[in-house]
């Protein structure tokens, strides 16, 4: 994947071509799907010993638990789009995060994690990692002084999310990467909300880039997947543990479905972002809407950073309204275009209520100051919209009906 650091083509082209070679017999113009779990091989003396292969991806295809031809194409395409040496694809986004944490951290190590991030990631860090002797500190990563104060001699990894779920708060990735490198700490970034269309964390200095491929990158709501991209040595280390011992490798069928989604990723994200921006502007002027969080709006507290770090505002909007429960019931009961459901990044628009009190009880363990910062963005709760490919005028018309 040497071409990924200095791509021969533009990203829009790499989304279709990276890792793809037409089958030498059929000359197909679409990637084939290889469902076989096993592959025949003729071993040469000593070539397949445990010490003979540093990276399982460098071996001939042997067993799908390590990698398979379809999965490998997906990994090469992600690496090319993220401008990294390599990538490892997993069965879910959480499997990718788990692979990173349990491959790179040991008992006695210290992890710094964003105090607001995807609930399952936060709960894994808060409830599970300490059972294995890993210390965890949750920090508002917008405050670099707080990050520096949290770093200890045993800190091994800082994990960020930008934009973060559900607040759409941003992290200055270039500055955070500078701090991490000064202290010889690795930086991983969950860029699921952004995708490589909007932000490339590795270009800004991150060591690892993580995605839930289930979301925007797949884009069709029909396949689970995750990935972690980074330099070859780090990915080899993660793959050797997670693929061989955790059973986290993605299926060939899901890898094929996600590659199909990647081929339309750039036009989809542009369309979705343009629609989301129109809708966010409309919501901001609605009398029942108290606050809108969207990185593309000038009202976003980090609008300047968004302009510097993001190509588009993205496809997620969160907003506060009066009579929050009543409005949420209307979305669940009466909406025809906004499907009331969790998850994000589908071709159809989704909406869901996220109440602050529920999140504080179920997931986050915040100090009073951290909760105050959370409520600055979320108040008592937000409606989260994941904008799809519908015409934005139709979506606005439905919002007008739901917000009456």
Short mmCIF file of C-alpha atoms in Angstrom, two decimals:
data_model
loop_
_atom_site.label_atom_id
_atom_site.label_comp_id
_atom_site.label_asym_id
_atom_site.label_seq_id
_atom_site.Cartn_x
_atom_site.Cartn_y
_atom_site.Cartn_z
CA UNK A 1 0.00 0.00 0.00
CA UNK A 2 2.88 2.38 -0.60
CA UNK A 3 0.64 4.30 -2.98
CA UNK A 4 -1.63 5.29 -0.09
CA UNK A 5 0.80 7.86 1.31
CA UNK A 6 1.38 9.48 -2.08
CA UNK A 7 -1.77 8.53 -3.97
CA UNK A 8 -1.51 8.41 -7.74
CA UNK A 9 -5.17 9.38 -8.02
CA UNK A 10 -7.55 11.75 -6.27
CA UNK A 11 -9.53 10.34 -3.32
CA UNK A 12 -12.76 10.11 -5.32
CA UNK A 13 -10.96 7.83 -7.77
CA UNK A 14 -9.28 5.79 -5.06
CA UNK A 15 -12.71 5.09 -3.56
CA UNK A 16 -13.36 3.01 -6.69
CA UNK A 17 -9.93 1.77 -7.68
CA UNK A 18 -7.72 1.22 -4.62
CA UNK A 19 -7.07 -2.48 -4.08
CA UNK A 20 -9.15 -3.49 -7.11
CA UNK A 21 -7.74 -5.59 -9.94
CA UNK A 22 -10.13 -7.30 -12.39
CA UNK A 23 -10.16 -11.07 -12.04
CA UNK A 24 -7.54 -12.49 -14.41
CA UNK A 25 -10.03 -15.01 -15.84
CA UNK A 26 -13.42 -13.27 -15.83
CA UNK A 27 -12.16 -9.67 -16.21
CA UNK A 28 -15.00 -8.46 -13.98
CA UNK A 29 -15.43 -4.72 -13.48
CA UNK A 30 -16.77 -5.24 -9.94
CA UNK A 31 -14.79 -6.85 -7.10
CA UNK A 32 -15.46 -10.57 -6.75
CA UNK A 33 -16.52 -12.01 -3.42
CA UNK A 34 -14.43 -14.90 -2.14
CA UNK A 35 -16.46 -16.80 0.43
CA UNK A 36 -13.99 -19.64 1.00
CA UNK A 37 -12.69 -19.93 4.54
CA UNK A 38 -9.63 -21.96 3.51
CA UNK A 39 -7.02 -21.62 0.78
CA UNK A 40 -4.69 -24.33 -0.52
CA UNK A 41 -0.96 -23.71 -0.31
CA UNK A 42 2.34 -25.49 -0.82
CA UNK A 43 4.61 -24.63 2.10
CA UNK A 44 8.26 -23.98 1.51
CA UNK A 45 10.63 -25.08 4.21
CA UNK A 46 10.44 -22.71 7.18
CA UNK A 47 8.27 -20.17 5.38
CA UNK A 48 5.18 -20.59 7.55
CA UNK A 49 6.79 -20.90 10.95
CA UNK A 50 5.55 -18.65 13.72
CA UNK A 51 8.68 -16.54 13.41
CA UNK A 52 8.65 -16.45 9.64
CA UNK A 53 5.77 -14.04 9.16
CA UNK A 54 5.76 -10.70 10.93
CA UNK A 55 2.45 -9.60 9.40
CA UNK A 56 -0.30 -12.12 8.64
CA UNK A 57 -1.41 -9.92 5.75
CA UNK A 58 1.95 -10.58 4.03
CA UNK A 59 1.35 -14.33 3.98
CA UNK A 60 -0.39 -16.10 1.10
CA UNK A 61 -4.11 -16.39 1.77
CA UNK A 62 -4.39 -19.29 4.20
CA UNK A 63 -7.38 -18.89 6.51
CA UNK A 64 -10.19 -16.33 6.50
CA UNK A 65 -9.84 -15.76 10.23
CA UNK A 66 -6.60 -13.90 9.40
CA UNK A 67 -7.66 -12.33 6.12
CA UNK A 68 -9.24 -13.24 2.81
CA UNK A 69 -9.01 -11.77 -0.71
CA UNK A 70 -12.24 -9.77 -0.45
CA UNK A 71 -11.45 -8.48 3.02
CA UNK A 72 -7.94 -7.56 1.91
CA UNK A 73 -9.31 -5.41 -0.92
CA UNK A 74 -11.46 -3.57 1.61
CA UNK A 75 -8.46 -3.01 3.87
CA UNK A 76 -6.34 -1.68 1.01
CA UNK A 77 -9.09 0.71 -0.06
CA UNK A 78 -9.56 2.10 3.46
CA UNK A 79 -5.80 2.55 3.87
CA UNK A 80 -5.63 4.44 0.58
CA UNK A 81 -8.48 6.77 1.55
CA UNK A 82 -7.01 7.45 5.00
CA UNK A 83 -3.46 7.92 3.66
CA UNK A 84 -2.05 5.17 5.88
CA UNK A 85 0.20 2.18 5.19
CA UNK A 86 -2.35 -0.47 6.05
CA UNK A 87 -5.70 -1.25 7.66
CA UNK A 88 -7.32 -4.12 9.50
CA UNK A 89 -11.05 -4.75 8.98
CA UNK A 90 -13.17 -6.14 11.80
CA UNK A 91 -16.70 -7.41 12.22
CA UNK A 92 -17.91 -4.22 13.98
CA UNK A 93 -16.67 -0.80 15.02
CA UNK A 94 -16.55 -1.97 18.63
CA UNK A 95 -14.41 -4.93 17.55
CA UNK A 96 -11.97 -2.44 16.01
CA UNK A 97 -11.84 -0.39 19.23
CA UNK A 98 -11.46 -3.53 21.33
CA UNK A 99 -8.67 -4.74 19.06
CA UNK A 100 -6.82 -1.46 19.56
CA UNK A 101 -7.26 -1.33 23.33
CA UNK A 102 -6.47 -4.98 24.05
CA UNK A 103 -3.58 -5.15 21.57
CA UNK A 104 -1.76 -2.01 22.65
CA UNK A 105 -2.53 -1.76 26.38
CA UNK A 106 -1.31 -3.96 29.22
CA UNK A 107 -1.89 -4.13 32.96
CA UNK A 108 -0.35 -1.03 34.51
CA UNK A 109 -0.82 1.11 31.38
CA UNK A 110 -2.87 4.30 31.32
CA UNK A 111 -5.45 5.35 28.72
CA UNK A 112 -6.83 8.86 28.21
CA UNK A 113 -10.23 8.87 26.55
CA UNK A 114 -12.58 11.66 25.53
CA UNK A 115 -15.11 12.37 28.27
CA UNK A 116 -17.81 12.35 25.59
CA UNK A 117 -17.75 9.60 22.99
CA UNK A 118 -19.77 6.68 21.68
CA UNK A 119 -21.49 5.13 24.68
CA UNK A 120 -20.23 1.57 24.19
CA UNK A 121 -16.62 2.79 23.87
CA UNK A 122 -16.91 4.85 27.04
CA UNK A 123 -18.46 1.93 28.91
CA UNK A 124 -15.73 -0.44 27.67
CA UNK A 125 -13.09 1.96 28.96
CA UNK A 126 -14.88 2.69 32.24
CA UNK A 127 -16.25 -0.75 33.16
CA UNK A 128 -14.05 -3.36 31.45
CA UNK A 129 -10.48 -2.11 31.01
CA UNK A 130 -9.92 -1.50 34.75
CA UNK A 131 -10.69 -5.20 35.34
CA UNK A 132 -7.51 -5.91 33.38
CA UNK A 133 -5.39 -3.47 35.36
CA UNK A 134 -5.58 -0.65 32.80
CA UNK A 135 -6.03 2.82 34.26
CA UNK A 136 -8.43 5.15 32.45
CA UNK A 137 -8.95 8.91 32.66
CA UNK A 138 -11.78 10.72 30.83
CA UNK A 139 -10.79 14.22 29.70
CA UNK A 140 -12.40 16.98 27.67
CA UNK A 141 -9.98 16.80 24.75
CA UNK A 142 -10.79 20.34 23.63
CA UNK A 143 -8.74 21.46 26.65
CA UNK A 144 -5.13 20.66 25.77
CA UNK A 145 -3.89 21.86 29.15
CA UNK A 146 -6.17 19.29 30.79
CA UNK A 147 -4.77 16.63 28.46
CA UNK A 148 -1.20 17.48 29.40
CA UNK A 149 -2.09 17.41 33.10
CA UNK A 150 -3.71 13.99 32.67
CA UNK A 151 -0.67 12.40 30.99
CA UNK A 152 1.29 10.11 33.30
CA UNK A 153 4.56 8.21 32.87
CA UNK A 154 2.52 5.08 32.10
CA UNK A 155 0.17 6.75 29.59
CA UNK A 156 0.28 4.74 26.37
CA UNK A 157 -2.71 5.91 24.35
CA UNK A 158 -5.04 8.89 23.90
CA UNK A 159 -8.35 8.07 22.21
CA UNK A 160 -10.38 10.85 20.59
CA UNK A 161 -13.59 11.18 18.61
CA UNK A 162 -14.17 14.08 16.23
CA UNK A 163 -16.93 15.05 15.83
CA UNK A 164 -17.91 13.30 19.05
CA UNK A 165 -21.13 11.40 19.55
CA UNK A 166 -23.60 12.84 20.42
CA UNK A 167 -22.55 16.47 20.98
CA UNK A 168 -20.70 17.10 17.68
CA UNK A 169 -17.95 18.71 19.73
CA UNK A 170 -14.65 18.76 17.84
CA UNK A 171 -11.10 17.96 18.86
CA UNK A 172 -8.19 19.87 17.34
CA UNK A 173 -6.49 16.76 16.00
CA UNK A 174 -3.29 18.41 14.81
CA UNK A 175 -2.69 20.05 18.19
CA UNK A 176 -3.61 16.90 20.10
CA UNK A 177 -1.27 14.84 17.90
CA UNK A 178 1.52 17.33 18.65
CA UNK A 179 0.94 16.91 22.40
CA UNK A 180 0.85 13.13 22.08
CA UNK A 181 4.11 12.99 20.15
CA UNK A 182 5.82 15.33 22.63
CA UNK A 183 4.99 12.81 25.36
CA UNK A 184 5.62 9.70 23.22
CA UNK A 185 1.99 8.63 23.49
CA UNK A 186 -0.02 7.05 20.68
CA UNK A 187 -3.14 8.83 19.40
CA UNK A 188 -6.15 6.98 18.02
CA UNK A 189 -9.10 8.84 16.48
CA UNK A 190 -12.59 7.51 15.86
CA UNK A 191 -13.55 9.32 12.65
CA UNK A 192 -16.85 7.53 12.02
CA UNK A 193 -18.91 10.73 11.88
CA UNK A 194 -16.46 12.43 9.52
CA UNK A 195 -15.29 9.65 7.17
CA UNK A 196 -12.16 10.27 5.09
CA UNK A 197 -14.27 12.50 2.84
CA UNK A 198 -14.42 15.14 5.58
CA UNK A 199 -11.34 14.60 7.79
CA UNK A 200 -8.20 12.50 7.49
CA UNK A 201 -6.84 12.17 11.02
CA UNK A 202 -3.62 10.45 9.94
CA UNK A 203 -2.71 13.44 7.78
CA UNK A 204 -3.17 15.59 10.90
CA UNK A 205 -0.83 13.37 12.92
CA UNK A 206 -2.97 10.58 14.40
CA UNK A 207 -1.32 7.17 14.69
CA UNK A 208 -4.52 5.17 14.23
CA UNK A 209 -7.84 5.96 12.54
CA UNK A 210 -10.90 3.96 13.54
CA UNK A 211 -14.28 3.63 11.83
CA UNK A 212 -17.53 1.87 12.36
CA UNK A 213 -17.90 0.86 8.73
CA UNK A 214 -21.54 0.09 9.49
CA UNK A 215 -22.33 3.79 9.31
CA UNK A 216 -21.57 6.29 6.53
CA UNK A 217 -18.82 4.28 4.83
CA UNK A 218 -21.18 1.38 4.13
CA UNK A 219 -24.06 3.81 3.80
CA UNK A 220 -26.85 1.30 3.21
CA UNK A 221 -27.67 0.03 6.70
CA UNK A 222 -27.21 -3.61 5.71
CA UNK A 223 -23.75 -4.69 6.88
CA UNK A 224 -21.84 -4.53 10.14
CA UNK A 225 -18.15 -3.74 10.01
CA UNK A 226 -15.28 -1.82 11.55
CA UNK A 227 -11.68 -0.99 10.78
CA UNK A 228 -8.49 0.49 12.14
CA UNK A 229 -5.94 2.12 9.81
CA UNK A 230 -2.38 3.12 10.58
CA UNK A 231 1.26 2.37 9.92
CA UNK A 232 2.20 -1.16 8.95
CA UNK A 233 3.90 -2.11 12.20
CA UNK A 234 0.99 -1.02 14.41
CA UNK A 235 -1.60 -2.69 12.18
CA UNK A 236 0.46 -5.90 12.10
CA UNK A 237 0.61 -5.87 15.90
CA UNK A 238 -3.15 -5.38 16.16
CA UNK A 239 -3.96 -7.96 13.48
CA UNK A 240 -1.72 -10.61 15.03
CA UNK A 241 -3.65 -10.41 18.30
CA UNK A 242 -7.18 -9.59 17.18
CA UNK A 243 -7.41 -11.76 14.06
CA UNK A 244 -5.64 -14.78 15.46
CA UNK A 245 -6.95 -14.68 19.04
CA UNK A 246 -10.02 -12.44 19.33
CA UNK A 247 -11.89 -13.72 16.28
CA UNK A 248 -12.69 -10.16 15.25
CA UNK A 249 -12.21 -10.43 11.48
CA UNK A 250 -15.04 -9.26 9.21
CA UNK A 251 -16.87 -11.70 6.94
CA UNK A 252 -16.18 -11.63 3.21
CA UNK A 253 -19.83 -10.91 2.43
CA UNK A 254 -19.94 -7.84 4.68
CA UNK A 255 -16.58 -6.67 3.34
CA UNK A 256 -17.98 -6.89 -0.20
CA UNK A 257 -21.13 -4.97 0.76
CA UNK A 258 -19.07 -2.24 2.42
CA UNK A 259 -16.81 -1.92 -0.62
CA UNK A 260 -19.93 -1.39 -2.69
CA UNK A 261 -20.81 1.46 -0.32
CA UNK A 262 -17.34 3.00 -0.51
CA UNK A 263 -17.66 3.37 -4.27
CA UNK A 264 -20.35 6.03 -3.77
CA UNK A 265 -18.93 7.45 -0.53
CA UNK A 266 -17.70 10.77 -1.92
CA UNK A 267 -20.85 11.83 -3.80
CA UNK A 268 -23.02 10.50 -0.96
CA UNK A 269 -21.20 12.47 1.73
CA UNK A 270 -21.26 15.65 -0.32
CA UNK A 271 -25.00 15.29 -0.95
CA UNK A 272 -25.73 14.38 2.67
CA UNK A 273 -23.59 17.24 4.00
CA UNK A 274 -25.19 19.78 1.68
CA UNK A 275 -28.65 18.62 2.77
CA UNK A 276 -27.69 18.62 6.45
CA UNK A 277 -26.40 22.17 6.18
CA UNK A 278 -29.67 23.38 4.66
CA UNK A 279 -31.70 21.58 7.32
CA UNK A 280 -29.49 22.86 10.17
CA UNK A 281 -29.92 26.43 8.94
CA UNK A 282 -33.70 25.96 8.78
CA UNK A 283 -33.83 24.44 12.28
CA UNK A 284 -31.78 27.30 13.71
CA UNK A 285 -34.50 29.73 12.66
CA UNK A 286 -37.45 27.66 13.91
CA UNK A 287 -39.25 29.16 16.94
CA UNK A 288 -39.50 25.82 18.79
CA UNK A 289 -35.80 25.02 18.42
CA UNK A 290 -33.65 26.27 21.29
CA UNK A 291 -30.21 25.32 19.99
CA UNK A 292 -28.68 23.54 17.00
CA UNK A 293 -25.28 21.85 17.01
CA UNK A 294 -23.83 21.44 13.55
CA UNK A 295 -20.16 22.04 12.65
CA UNK A 296 -21.11 23.78 9.40
CA UNK A 297 -23.03 26.55 11.17
CA UNK A 298 -21.27 29.75 12.20
CA UNK A 299 -23.02 29.36 15.57
CA UNK A 300 -21.07 26.21 16.37
CA UNK A 301 -18.60 27.02 19.18
CA UNK A 302 -15.74 25.55 17.12
CA UNK A 303 -16.77 26.77 13.69
CA UNK A 304 -13.27 28.08 12.92
CA UNK A 305 -11.75 24.67 13.73
CA UNK A 306 -14.43 22.96 11.64
CA UNK A 307 -13.51 25.15 8.66
CA UNK A 308 -9.86 24.23 9.11
CA UNK A 309 -10.25 20.52 9.82
CA UNK A 310 -13.41 19.44 7.99
CA UNK A 311 -14.16 19.54 4.26
CA UNK A 312 -17.93 19.52 4.98
CA UNK A 313 -20.15 19.82 8.04
CA UNK A 314 -21.16 16.16 7.88
CA UNK A 315 -24.49 14.37 7.98
CA UNK A 316 -25.38 14.57 11.69
CA UNK A 317 -27.40 17.34 13.37
CA UNK A 318 -28.34 17.52 17.03
CA UNK A 319 -30.79 20.06 18.36
CA UNK A 320 -32.76 21.01 21.46
CA UNK A 321 -36.47 21.79 21.46
CA UNK A 322 -39.10 22.66 24.02
CA UNK A 323 -41.45 19.76 24.94
CA UNK A 324 -38.67 17.32 24.08
CA UNK A 325 -40.58 14.13 24.94
CA UNK A 326 -43.65 15.23 23.01
CA UNK A 327 -41.65 16.04 19.90
CA UNK A 328 -39.79 12.73 20.13
CA UNK A 329 -43.12 10.90 20.29
CA UNK A 330 -44.19 12.69 17.13
CA UNK A 331 -41.02 11.56 15.35
CA UNK A 332 -41.61 7.97 16.48
CA UNK A 333 -45.35 7.95 15.71
CA UNK A 334 -45.93 10.29 12.77
CA UNK A 335 -42.74 10.66 10.74
CA UNK A 336 -42.69 9.12 7.28
CA UNK A 337 -39.21 10.11 6.13
CA UNK A 338 -37.33 10.22 9.45
CA UNK A 339 -37.18 6.66 10.75
CA UNK A 340 -37.07 6.62 14.54
CA UNK A 341 -34.09 4.37 15.15
CA UNK A 342 -30.59 4.27 16.57
CA UNK A 343 -27.49 4.22 14.39
CA UNK A 344 -26.45 6.75 11.77
CA UNK A 345 -25.14 6.97 8.23
CA UNK A 346 -27.86 5.14 6.33
CA UNK A 347 -29.23 6.18 2.96
CA UNK A 348 -32.52 6.98 4.73
CA UNK A 349 -32.81 9.69 7.37
CA UNK A 350 -32.95 8.62 11.01
CA UNK A 351 -33.98 10.41 14.21
CA UNK A 352 -33.70 9.51 17.88
CA UNK A 353 -34.00 11.24 21.26
CA UNK A 354 -30.94 11.26 23.53
CA UNK A 355 -31.80 12.49 27.03
CA UNK A 356 -29.00 13.88 29.15
CA UNK A 357 -30.24 12.36 32.42
CA UNK A 358 -30.42 8.90 30.83
CA UNK A 359 -26.90 9.18 29.44
CA UNK A 360 -25.55 10.33 32.80
CA UNK A 361 -27.15 7.33 34.50
CA UNK A 362 -26.39 4.65 31.92
CA UNK A 363 -23.03 5.66 30.52
CA UNK A 364 -21.14 8.73 31.64
CA UNK A 365 -19.59 9.26 35.06
CA UNK A 366 -18.84 12.95 34.93
CA UNK A 367 -17.62 15.52 37.36
CA UNK A 368 -19.93 18.48 37.96
CA UNK A 369 -17.77 20.58 35.62
CA UNK A 370 -17.85 17.94 32.88
CA UNK A 371 -21.62 17.60 33.13
CA UNK A 372 -21.98 21.38 32.93
CA UNK A 373 -19.88 21.35 29.75
CA UNK A 374 -22.03 18.52 28.37
CA UNK A 375 -25.24 20.43 29.10
CA UNK A 376 -23.81 23.49 27.35
CA UNK A 377 -24.13 21.48 24.14
CA UNK A 378 -27.06 19.20 24.99
CA UNK A 379 -29.20 20.83 27.67
CA UNK A 380 -31.66 18.25 29.02
CA UNK A 381 -31.41 16.28 25.81
CA UNK A 382 -31.18 16.44 22.05
CA UNK A 383 -32.82 15.00 19.01
CA UNK A 384 -30.14 13.52 16.78
CA UNK A 385 -30.80 13.51 13.06
CA UNK A 386 -28.79 11.41 10.63
CA UNK A 387 -29.54 12.91 7.24
CA UNK A 388 -30.00 10.58 4.30
CA UNK A 389 -30.30 10.99 0.56
CA UNK A 390 -33.84 12.32 0.43
CA UNK A 391 -34.48 15.73 -1.05
CA UNK A 392 -33.80 18.24 1.77
CA UNK A 393 -36.97 20.17 0.92
CA UNK A 394 -39.04 17.06 1.65
CA UNK A 395 -37.23 16.54 4.94
CA UNK A 396 -37.76 20.19 5.93
CA UNK A 397 -41.45 19.93 5.10
CA UNK A 398 -41.75 16.90 7.38
CA UNK A 399 -39.85 18.69 10.15
CA UNK A 400 -42.26 21.59 9.83
CA UNK A 401 -45.13 19.21 10.51
CA UNK A 402 -43.39 17.43 13.40
CA UNK A 403 -42.31 20.63 15.17
CA UNK A 404 -45.75 22.31 15.19
#
